[in-house]
Amino acid sequence: MSLQIYIIRRFLFVIPLLLGITVVSFLIANAVPADPINANLPQNALNDENLVRAFREKWGLDKPLIEQYFTYLGNLLRGDLGVSIKTRQPIVEDIQQFLPATIELATVSIVLGLAMGIGVGVISAVWKNSIADYVARIFVVIGVSFPVFVLALIGLTVLHVQLGLVAGPGRLDFIVRDPPHVTGLFTVDSALAGQWDKFGNAVSHLVLPSLILGSYVAGIIARITRSSLLEVLGMDYIRTARSKGVRERWVIVRHALSNAMIPVVTVIGISYGNLLVGSVLIESIFAWPGIGRYAFRASTSQDFPAIMGVSFLIAFIYVVVNFIVDILYYFLDPRIRVA
Amino acid sequence: MQKRLLPFLAAVLVLLLIGGGLAAQDEKVLVIGHAEQTDSYDPAHGYTPTTGMVHRATYDTLVTFPDGDASEILPSLATDWTVSEDGTVYTFTLGDEAVFTNGDPVTAEDVVFSVNRLQNVQSNPGFLAGEDRIVSVEAIDEKTVAFTLPDVRPSFLTELTNTAFSITNADVVQANGGTDADDAASTDTARDYLDQTSEGTGPYILESWAPQDETVLVRNQDYWGEAPYFDRVIIVNIPEAATQKAALESGQIDIALDLTPDQIAEMEGNADLGIFSGPGQWTHFLLMNADPEIGGPVSDPTVQLAIRYALDYEGYRELWAGSVTPGTNMAYILAGAFQQDQAFTRDLDMARQLLADAGYPDGFDITLEYPDYTAFGVNMNTNAQKIQADLAEAGINVTLSPGELQVALEAYRTGQEGFGYWFWGPDILDPVDVLSFVPGGKVAAERANWTAEMVDPAVIELIEQAKVATDAEERLDLFNQVQEFLQQNGAFAPFNVPATQRAYRADIEGYVWHPSWELDVALLSRAE
């Protein structure tokens, strides 16, 4: 199968998926057992029928559910996610404000997680049942089983407050002004502006949260890498390669690891999606103004356009990441190319 | 490869070190860590502790309180005032010194516009200027303004101290979409403008607000009063108390506003930190719906009294360091409020006897509804579990039903909650605030279905007298009688007032908590 056909096929799967997501996110936002009117209108306005009616009309709540859905879908096709009741800004703008902080943190975390995870996984597979393997496996258990918020609080207390080794909460020291906005990624924006002191400050604030988020990812990736690599290393073609006198390092990296990567890539895709949307706790603890915190506030204040917007965004990110993973398969797994 | 990597790593390390030393700046900056709770900084919209603090810094009101309490009324934009013989018309004279940030003097028209806009926008604080409270506000001349009230209301000056009555520059707000017309609720569009800047006369100007992220205030160079110490105040949104604590201990923030009593206790003895501790303003109470169909057994006045006897008040004080037991639902900090020595004490035998008298010798089963929420450091789940244990000793079997805050609020506000646990802080720092909890009062009638018809007309007469009494001594006596009635009767069981506790870096001077606006940042300075 050629790459083009493969991509088109994958892409065709994505369309019904996204449509299904709009239905689900719409239903979830409408299924919450609280009335958005009570949550969003001041109490004295609740007694004023005209104001309540105006609110219903403004937000389309007076229309039947099915009509509300198609209005939402129509707007969505034009790239309009609606307006948040709470921030009263277009949700697209809210997302532009909050998403870069999350992308920056998630990207650094996944890179750290990958580096740690693959490294540890390879060490523990190659030197199976050695001391290095046992140490690596303890690292994995801690990474996977320790709740991130516990690690975060310990990290903040010990590494930041007591030892002063890493920067604390926030994307920059609170006293430091944001770099000029270009991408919203502070490391990139400060570098573009040549503000290297801010770049350093932004990097130092990324260290602790991304290590913590990364260690969770690293734990999973190390486990998969280890088991997948062990399986591959036991295969005939590896024995053949070795018996032909290929150098051990080459055997592991070129012959074994690249084939062992297929399940790892799957996990990376899912993990990156998880990091983008599931770091509410870390964002909260590190006072990180990201999309997770925005979503939490939207859901606790019955801001249904924002809930729908964020749910759709989250699902969309998952779909895109998995789409990319599917394409990576094409390169990693020759069977797809042949099939 | 390795040769190129090393210099790169070294460069990154140097940058990190420079980054760590960024804080050294010439500007005097104050950083406050706070769990932000507002969706607007427009004085006609925002009405939370967060907005109180920001409005106090950026606007002025006609009259105000002393820096640290609500004991007397002081002049602010108004230099003096008179009250008409019948007590319904208040006439204020404006001073000449105050100017808005663009240099415009404050005029009577600005006052008229600000108050009418507050009334007509009908947002969260709008009730303070509702038609049932202010009939009209008129400019007599450029510096004289008169308010007409529907009837005698001695608490009026206290109400005017609320930062919701901040005076805004009418011309500038109108130029940015503001209106004070009757239809302002649907036609006023100045909110977006006032969310990003302030048009007041206060010591600071709102420079920017990134919702859920940070609020920045800069010093008003033309402030008419004494210049504040700090050039810039940054209020950072830190929702997690544990994070606030870490940031305070490491010196990243100067003040932490939302620490829990446990965390404050851990900080005692830390020479780098100072602690402010004092009586709080939030009363935690049980609501017992007076409608038998909704409240069931707890609608019975005898059962209500039994529940007040069954609560272990001392236990709640031990649970929350520094907390006190309130006398009634009248906020503890108000003049005339019953203090702890006048409060209810536990009497389990009496509680059991009353339950038997009411026809429940073996108790009954009931569900307690409350929000799954931490109110200013006090975890409501913890209290709910204790309520459950306390009432079990009297024979009442309580099932706990925590709900998401917005969901729980809905049942509470619509009067559909039978047995609930909530907290209340005064809107007006005057004894009249308790009138929300008397039969027919706002909270009593709307949320507990406890109406005026349910009680002896003599009680309603007493309440009416208390509302309009102007003589200080007579007023105090009447409110005492109201509180005595509330202790023995009614739909509420107030049981704890947690302490107000705030922590700050030891070099911060002048920290004062205020029950109305939380903190006046203009009073703070840094030891040098």
mmCIF file with all atom_site columns, C-alpha atoms in Angstrom, chain A residues 32-36 38-48 51 85-89 97-98 153 156-157 160-161 167-170 172-178 196-201 203-205 207 281 284-287 289 293 297 299-302, chain B residues 12 15-16 18-23 25 29 31 36 38-40 121-127 185-186 191-192 195 207-208 210-214 216 232 234 236-240 242-243 245-247 249-250 252-253 404-407 410 413-414 442 446-447:
data_model
loop_
_atom_site.group_PDB
_atom_site.id
_atom_site.type_symbol
_atom_site.label_atom_id
_atom_site.label_alt_id
_atom_site.label_comp_id
_atom_site.label_asym_id
_atom_site.label_entity_id
_atom_site.label_seq_id
_atom_site.pdbx_PDB_ins_code
_atom_site.Cartn_x
_atom_site.Cartn_y
_atom_site.Cartn_z
_atom_site.occupancy
_atom_site.B_iso_or_equiv
_atom_site.pdbx_formal_charge
_atom_site.auth_seq_id
_atom_site.auth_comp_id
_atom_site.auth_asym_id
_atom_site.auth_atom_id
_atom_site.pdbx_PDB_model_num
ATOM 1   C CA . VAL A 1 32  ? -24.967 17.772 34.050 1.00 0.00 ? 32  VAL A CA 1
ATOM 2   C CA . PRO A 1 33  ? -27.765 17.928 36.646 1.00 0.00 ? 33  PRO A CA 1
ATOM 3   C CA . ALA A 1 34  ? -27.436 21.656 37.320 1.00 0.00 ? 34  ALA A CA 1
ATOM 4   C CA . ASP A 1 35  ? -29.094 24.511 35.521 1.00 0.00 ? 35  ASP A CA 1
ATOM 5   C CA . PRO A 1 36  ? -26.585 26.856 33.863 1.00 0.00 ? 36  PRO A CA 1
ATOM 6   C CA . ASN A 1 38  ? -28.644 29.178 38.362 1.00 0.00 ? 38  ASN A CA 1
ATOM 7   C CA . ALA A 1 39  ? -24.891 28.884 38.056 1.00 0.00 ? 39  ALA A CA 1
ATOM 8   C CA . ASN A 1 40  ? -24.339 31.933 35.914 1.00 0.00 ? 40  ASN A CA 1
ATOM 9   C CA . LEU A 1 41  ? -26.957 34.537 36.713 1.00 0.00 ? 41  LEU A CA 1
ATOM 10  C CA . PRO A 1 42  ? -26.748 36.601 39.902 1.00 0.00 ? 42  PRO A CA 1
ATOM 11  C CA . GLN A 1 43  ? -29.400 35.664 42.411 1.00 0.00 ? 43  GLN A CA 1
ATOM 12  C CA . ASN A 1 44  ? -31.437 38.832 42.159 1.00 0.00 ? 44  ASN A CA 1
ATOM 13  C CA . ALA A 1 45  ? -31.496 38.479 38.375 1.00 0.00 ? 45  ALA A CA 1
ATOM 14  C CA . LEU A 1 46  ? -32.999 34.992 38.803 1.00 0.00 ? 46  LEU A CA 1
ATOM 15  C CA . ASN A 1 47  ? -36.140 36.628 40.150 1.00 0.00 ? 47  ASN A CA 1
ATOM 16  C CA . ASP A 1 48  ? -36.446 38.809 37.062 1.00 0.00 ? 48  ASP A CA 1
ATOM 17  C CA . LEU A 1 51  ? -33.405 38.637 32.497 1.00 0.00 ? 51  LEU A CA 1
ATOM 18  C CA . ILE A 1 85  ? -20.225 32.314 29.662 1.00 0.00 ? 85  ILE A CA 1
ATOM 19  C CA . LYS A 1 86  ? -17.636 32.887 32.364 1.00 0.00 ? 86  LYS A CA 1
ATOM 20  C CA . THR A 1 87  ? -14.823 34.646 30.554 1.00 0.00 ? 87  THR A CA 1
ATOM 21  C CA . ARG A 1 88  ? -17.193 36.101 27.904 1.00 0.00 ? 88  ARG A CA 1
ATOM 22  C CA . GLN A 1 89  ? -14.439 35.623 25.347 1.00 0.00 ? 89  GLN A CA 1
ATOM 23  C CA . GLN A 1 97  ? -4.549  31.747 25.918 1.00 0.00 ? 97  GLN A CA 1
ATOM 24  C CA . PHE A 1 98  ? -4.440  28.537 27.959 1.00 0.00 ? 98  PHE A CA 1
ATOM 25  C CA . LEU A 1 153 ? 4.097   18.187 46.675 1.00 0.00 ? 153 LEU A CA 1
ATOM 26  C CA . LEU A 1 156 ? 7.992   21.382 45.822 1.00 0.00 ? 156 LEU A CA 1
ATOM 27  C CA . THR A 1 157 ? 8.658   21.033 49.527 1.00 0.00 ? 157 THR A CA 1
ATOM 28  C CA . HIS A 1 160 ? 12.192  23.871 45.849 1.00 0.00 ? 160 HIS A CA 1
ATOM 29  C CA . VAL A 1 161 ? 11.584  25.128 49.413 1.00 0.00 ? 161 VAL A CA 1
ATOM 30  C CA . ALA A 1 167 ? 12.231  26.887 40.637 1.00 0.00 ? 167 ALA A CA 1
ATOM 31  C CA . GLY A 1 168 ? 8.794   26.779 42.207 1.00 0.00 ? 168 GLY A CA 1
ATOM 32  C CA . PRO A 1 169 ? 5.234   27.197 40.913 1.00 0.00 ? 169 PRO A CA 1
ATOM 33  C CA . GLY A 1 170 ? 4.315   29.343 37.919 1.00 0.00 ? 170 GLY A CA 1
ATOM 34  C CA . LEU A 1 172 ? 8.131   32.233 35.386 1.00 0.00 ? 172 LEU A CA 1
ATOM 35  C CA . ASP A 1 173 ? 9.025   33.794 38.720 1.00 0.00 ? 173 ASP A CA 1
ATOM 36  C CA . PHE A 1 174 ? 5.862   35.721 39.584 1.00 0.00 ? 174 PHE A CA 1
ATOM 37  C CA . ILE A 1 175 ? 7.768   38.964 39.567 1.00 0.00 ? 175 ILE A CA 1
ATOM 38  C CA . VAL A 1 176 ? 8.973   38.447 35.981 1.00 0.00 ? 176 VAL A CA 1
ATOM 39  C CA . ARG A 1 177 ? 6.801   39.806 33.152 1.00 0.00 ? 177 ARG A CA 1
ATOM 40  C CA . ASP A 1 178 ? 5.788   37.512 30.290 1.00 0.00 ? 178 ASP A CA 1
ATOM 41  C CA . TRP A 1 196 ? 17.820  34.950 27.476 1.00 0.00 ? 196 TRP A CA 1
ATOM 42  C CA . ASP A 1 197 ? 17.327  35.679 31.155 1.00 0.00 ? 197 ASP A CA 1
ATOM 43  C CA . LYS A 1 198 ? 13.610  34.968 30.726 1.00 0.00 ? 198 LYS A CA 1
ATOM 44  C CA . PHE A 1 199 ? 14.412  31.893 28.666 1.00 0.00 ? 199 PHE A CA 1
ATOM 45  C CA . GLY A 1 200 ? 16.492  30.560 31.532 1.00 0.00 ? 200 GLY A CA 1
ATOM 46  C CA . ASN A 1 201 ? 13.771  31.421 33.999 1.00 0.00 ? 201 ASN A CA 1
ATOM 47  C CA . VAL A 1 203 ? 13.337  26.566 31.565 1.00 0.00 ? 203 VAL A CA 1
ATOM 48  C CA . SER A 1 204 ? 14.028  26.472 35.291 1.00 0.00 ? 204 SER A CA 1
ATOM 49  C CA . HIS A 1 205 ? 10.282  26.533 35.974 1.00 0.00 ? 205 HIS A CA 1
ATOM 50  C CA . VAL A 1 207 ? 12.209  21.368 35.296 1.00 0.00 ? 207 VAL A CA 1
ATOM 51  C CA . LEU A 1 281 ? -3.609  18.215 39.153 1.00 0.00 ? 281 LEU A CA 1
ATOM 52  C CA . SER A 1 284 ? -3.237  23.163 39.817 1.00 0.00 ? 284 SER A CA 1
ATOM 53  C CA . ILE A 1 285 ? -0.323  22.403 42.127 1.00 0.00 ? 285 ILE A CA 1
ATOM 54  C CA . PHE A 1 286 ? 2.196   24.300 40.014 1.00 0.00 ? 286 PHE A CA 1
ATOM 55  C CA . ALA A 1 287 ? -0.138  27.278 39.444 1.00 0.00 ? 287 ALA A CA 1
ATOM 56  C CA . PRO A 1 289 ? -2.365  28.450 33.752 1.00 0.00 ? 289 PRO A CA 1
ATOM 57  C CA . ARG A 1 293 ? -7.320  24.223 34.823 1.00 0.00 ? 293 ARG A CA 1
ATOM 58  C CA . ARG A 1 297 ? -13.240 25.777 36.015 1.00 0.00 ? 297 ARG A CA 1
ATOM 59  C CA . SER A 1 299 ? -17.095 22.310 34.385 1.00 0.00 ? 299 SER A CA 1
ATOM 60  C CA . THR A 1 300 ? -17.507 23.525 37.960 1.00 0.00 ? 300 THR A CA 1
ATOM 61  C CA . SER A 1 301 ? -19.201 26.720 36.836 1.00 0.00 ? 301 SER A CA 1
ATOM 62  C CA . GLN A 1 302 ? -21.574 25.118 34.307 1.00 0.00 ? 302 GLN A CA 1
ATOM 63  C CA . VAL B 2 12  ? 22.064  26.276 29.449 1.00 0.00 ? 12  VAL B CA 1
ATOM 64  C CA . LEU B 2 15  ? 21.158  30.741 31.658 1.00 0.00 ? 15  LEU B CA 1
ATOM 65  C CA . LEU B 2 16  ? 19.494  28.832 34.458 1.00 0.00 ? 16  LEU B CA 1
ATOM 66  C CA . ILE B 2 18  ? 20.856  34.000 35.490 1.00 0.00 ? 18  ILE B CA 1
ATOM 67  C CA . GLY B 2 19  ? 17.210  33.047 35.444 1.00 0.00 ? 19  GLY B CA 1
ATOM 68  C CA . GLY B 2 20  ? 17.315  32.281 39.124 1.00 0.00 ? 20  GLY B CA 1
ATOM 69  C CA . GLY B 2 21  ? 18.608  35.752 39.888 1.00 0.00 ? 21  GLY B CA 1
ATOM 70  C CA . LEU B 2 22  ? 15.988  37.651 37.908 1.00 0.00 ? 22  LEU B CA 1
ATOM 71  C CA . ALA B 2 23  ? 14.079  38.922 40.923 1.00 0.00 ? 23  ALA B CA 1
ATOM 72  C CA . GLN B 2 25  ? 14.605  44.809 40.087 1.00 0.00 ? 25  GLN B CA 1
ATOM 73  C CA . VAL B 2 29  ? 6.830   44.852 43.850 1.00 0.00 ? 29  VAL B CA 1
ATOM 74  C CA . VAL B 2 31  ? 3.328   39.515 45.122 1.00 0.00 ? 31  VAL B CA 1
ATOM 75  C CA . GLU B 2 36  ? -8.785  33.936 42.541 1.00 0.00 ? 36  GLU B CA 1
ATOM 76  C CA . THR B 2 38  ? -14.147 36.480 40.398 1.00 0.00 ? 38  THR B CA 1
ATOM 77  C CA . ASP B 2 39  ? -15.413 36.784 36.879 1.00 0.00 ? 39  ASP B CA 1
ATOM 78  C CA . SER B 2 40  ? -15.206 40.571 36.719 1.00 0.00 ? 40  SER B CA 1
ATOM 79  C CA . VAL B 2 121 ? -26.957 46.521 35.665 1.00 0.00 ? 121 VAL B CA 1
ATOM 80  C CA . GLN B 2 122 ? -28.588 44.085 38.130 1.00 0.00 ? 122 GLN B CA 1
ATOM 81  C CA . SER B 2 123 ? -25.516 41.932 38.541 1.00 0.00 ? 123 SER B CA 1
ATOM 82  C CA . ASN B 2 124 ? -24.151 40.215 41.681 1.00 0.00 ? 124 ASN B CA 1
ATOM 83  C CA . PRO B 2 125 ? -23.794 43.275 43.981 1.00 0.00 ? 125 PRO B CA 1
ATOM 84  C CA . GLY B 2 126 ? -26.812 45.054 42.426 1.00 0.00 ? 126 GLY B CA 1
ATOM 85  C CA . PHE B 2 127 ? -29.101 44.171 45.334 1.00 0.00 ? 127 PHE B CA 1
ATOM 86  C CA . ALA B 2 185 ? -28.894 45.148 32.392 1.00 0.00 ? 185 ALA B CA 1
ATOM 87  C CA . SER B 2 186 ? -29.098 44.530 28.658 1.00 0.00 ? 186 SER B CA 1
ATOM 88  C CA . ARG B 2 191 ? -17.749 45.446 31.644 1.00 0.00 ? 191 ARG B CA 1
ATOM 89  C CA . ASP B 2 192 ? -15.007 44.316 29.269 1.00 0.00 ? 192 ASP B CA 1
ATOM 90  C CA . ASP B 2 195 ? -12.221 44.218 33.587 1.00 0.00 ? 195 ASP B CA 1
ATOM 91  C CA . GLU B 2 207 ? -3.065  47.490 34.755 1.00 0.00 ? 207 GLU B CA 1
ATOM 92  C CA . SER B 2 208 ? -4.098  44.071 33.477 1.00 0.00 ? 208 SER B CA 1
ATOM 93  C CA . ALA B 2 210 ? -5.522  37.551 32.853 1.00 0.00 ? 210 ALA B CA 1
ATOM 94  C CA . PRO B 2 211 ? -8.471  35.613 34.331 1.00 0.00 ? 211 PRO B CA 1
ATOM 95  C CA . GLN B 2 212 ? -7.389  32.597 36.401 1.00 0.00 ? 212 GLN B CA 1
ATOM 96  C CA . ASP B 2 213 ? -3.772  33.659 35.993 1.00 0.00 ? 213 ASP B CA 1
ATOM 97  C CA . GLU B 2 214 ? -2.831  37.050 37.430 1.00 0.00 ? 214 GLU B CA 1
ATOM 98  C CA . VAL B 2 216 ? -1.554  43.456 38.082 1.00 0.00 ? 216 VAL B CA 1
ATOM 99  C CA . ARG B 2 232 ? 3.326   47.341 41.585 1.00 0.00 ? 232 ARG B CA 1
ATOM 100 C CA . ILE B 2 234 ? 0.792   41.281 41.432 1.00 0.00 ? 234 ILE B CA 1
ATOM 101 C CA . VAL B 2 236 ? -1.174  35.521 41.321 1.00 0.00 ? 236 VAL B CA 1
ATOM 102 C CA . ASN B 2 237 ? -3.853  32.863 41.082 1.00 0.00 ? 237 ASN B CA 1
ATOM 103 C CA . ILE B 2 238 ? -2.627  29.878 43.122 1.00 0.00 ? 238 ILE B CA 1
ATOM 104 C CA . PRO B 2 239 ? -5.663  27.670 43.764 1.00 0.00 ? 239 PRO B CA 1
ATOM 105 C CA . GLU B 2 240 ? -3.837  25.040 45.828 1.00 0.00 ? 240 GLU B CA 1
ATOM 106 C CA . ALA B 2 242 ? -0.131  23.630 49.542 1.00 0.00 ? 242 ALA B CA 1
ATOM 107 C CA . THR B 2 243 ? 1.365   25.505 46.589 1.00 0.00 ? 243 THR B CA 1
ATOM 108 C CA . LYS B 2 245 ? 2.541   27.590 51.297 1.00 0.00 ? 245 LYS B CA 1
ATOM 109 C CA . ALA B 2 246 ? 5.553   26.413 49.286 1.00 0.00 ? 246 ALA B CA 1
ATOM 110 C CA . ALA B 2 247 ? 5.698   29.657 47.304 1.00 0.00 ? 247 ALA B CA 1
ATOM 111 C CA . GLU B 2 249 ? 8.193   29.684 52.263 1.00 0.00 ? 249 GLU B CA 1
ATOM 112 C CA . SER B 2 250 ? 10.558  30.000 49.316 1.00 0.00 ? 250 SER B CA 1
ATOM 113 C CA . GLN B 2 252 ? 8.278   33.616 45.615 1.00 0.00 ? 252 GLN B CA 1
ATOM 114 C CA . ILE B 2 253 ? 5.217   35.343 47.035 1.00 0.00 ? 253 ILE B CA 1
ATOM 115 C CA . GLU B 2 404 ? -20.734 19.471 43.595 1.00 0.00 ? 404 GLU B CA 1
ATOM 116 C CA . LEU B 2 405 ? -20.905 23.136 44.675 1.00 0.00 ? 405 LEU B CA 1
ATOM 117 C CA . GLN B 2 406 ? -23.046 24.450 41.814 1.00 0.00 ? 406 GLN B CA 1
ATOM 118 C CA . VAL B 2 407 ? -25.424 21.513 41.992 1.00 0.00 ? 407 VAL B CA 1
ATOM 119 C CA . GLU B 2 410 ? -29.199 25.145 43.260 1.00 0.00 ? 410 GLU B CA 1
ATOM 120 C CA . ARG B 2 413 ? -31.085 28.677 46.715 1.00 0.00 ? 413 ARG B CA 1
ATOM 121 C CA . THR B 2 414 ? -34.405 27.373 45.487 1.00 0.00 ? 414 THR B CA 1
ATOM 122 C CA . LYS B 2 442 ? -34.112 36.549 52.706 1.00 0.00 ? 442 LYS B CA 1
ATOM 123 C CA . GLU B 2 446 ? -36.272 31.748 50.272 1.00 0.00 ? 446 GLU B CA 1
ATOM 124 C CA . ARG B 2 447 ? -34.079 28.866 51.386 1.00 0.00 ? 447 ARG B CA 1
#
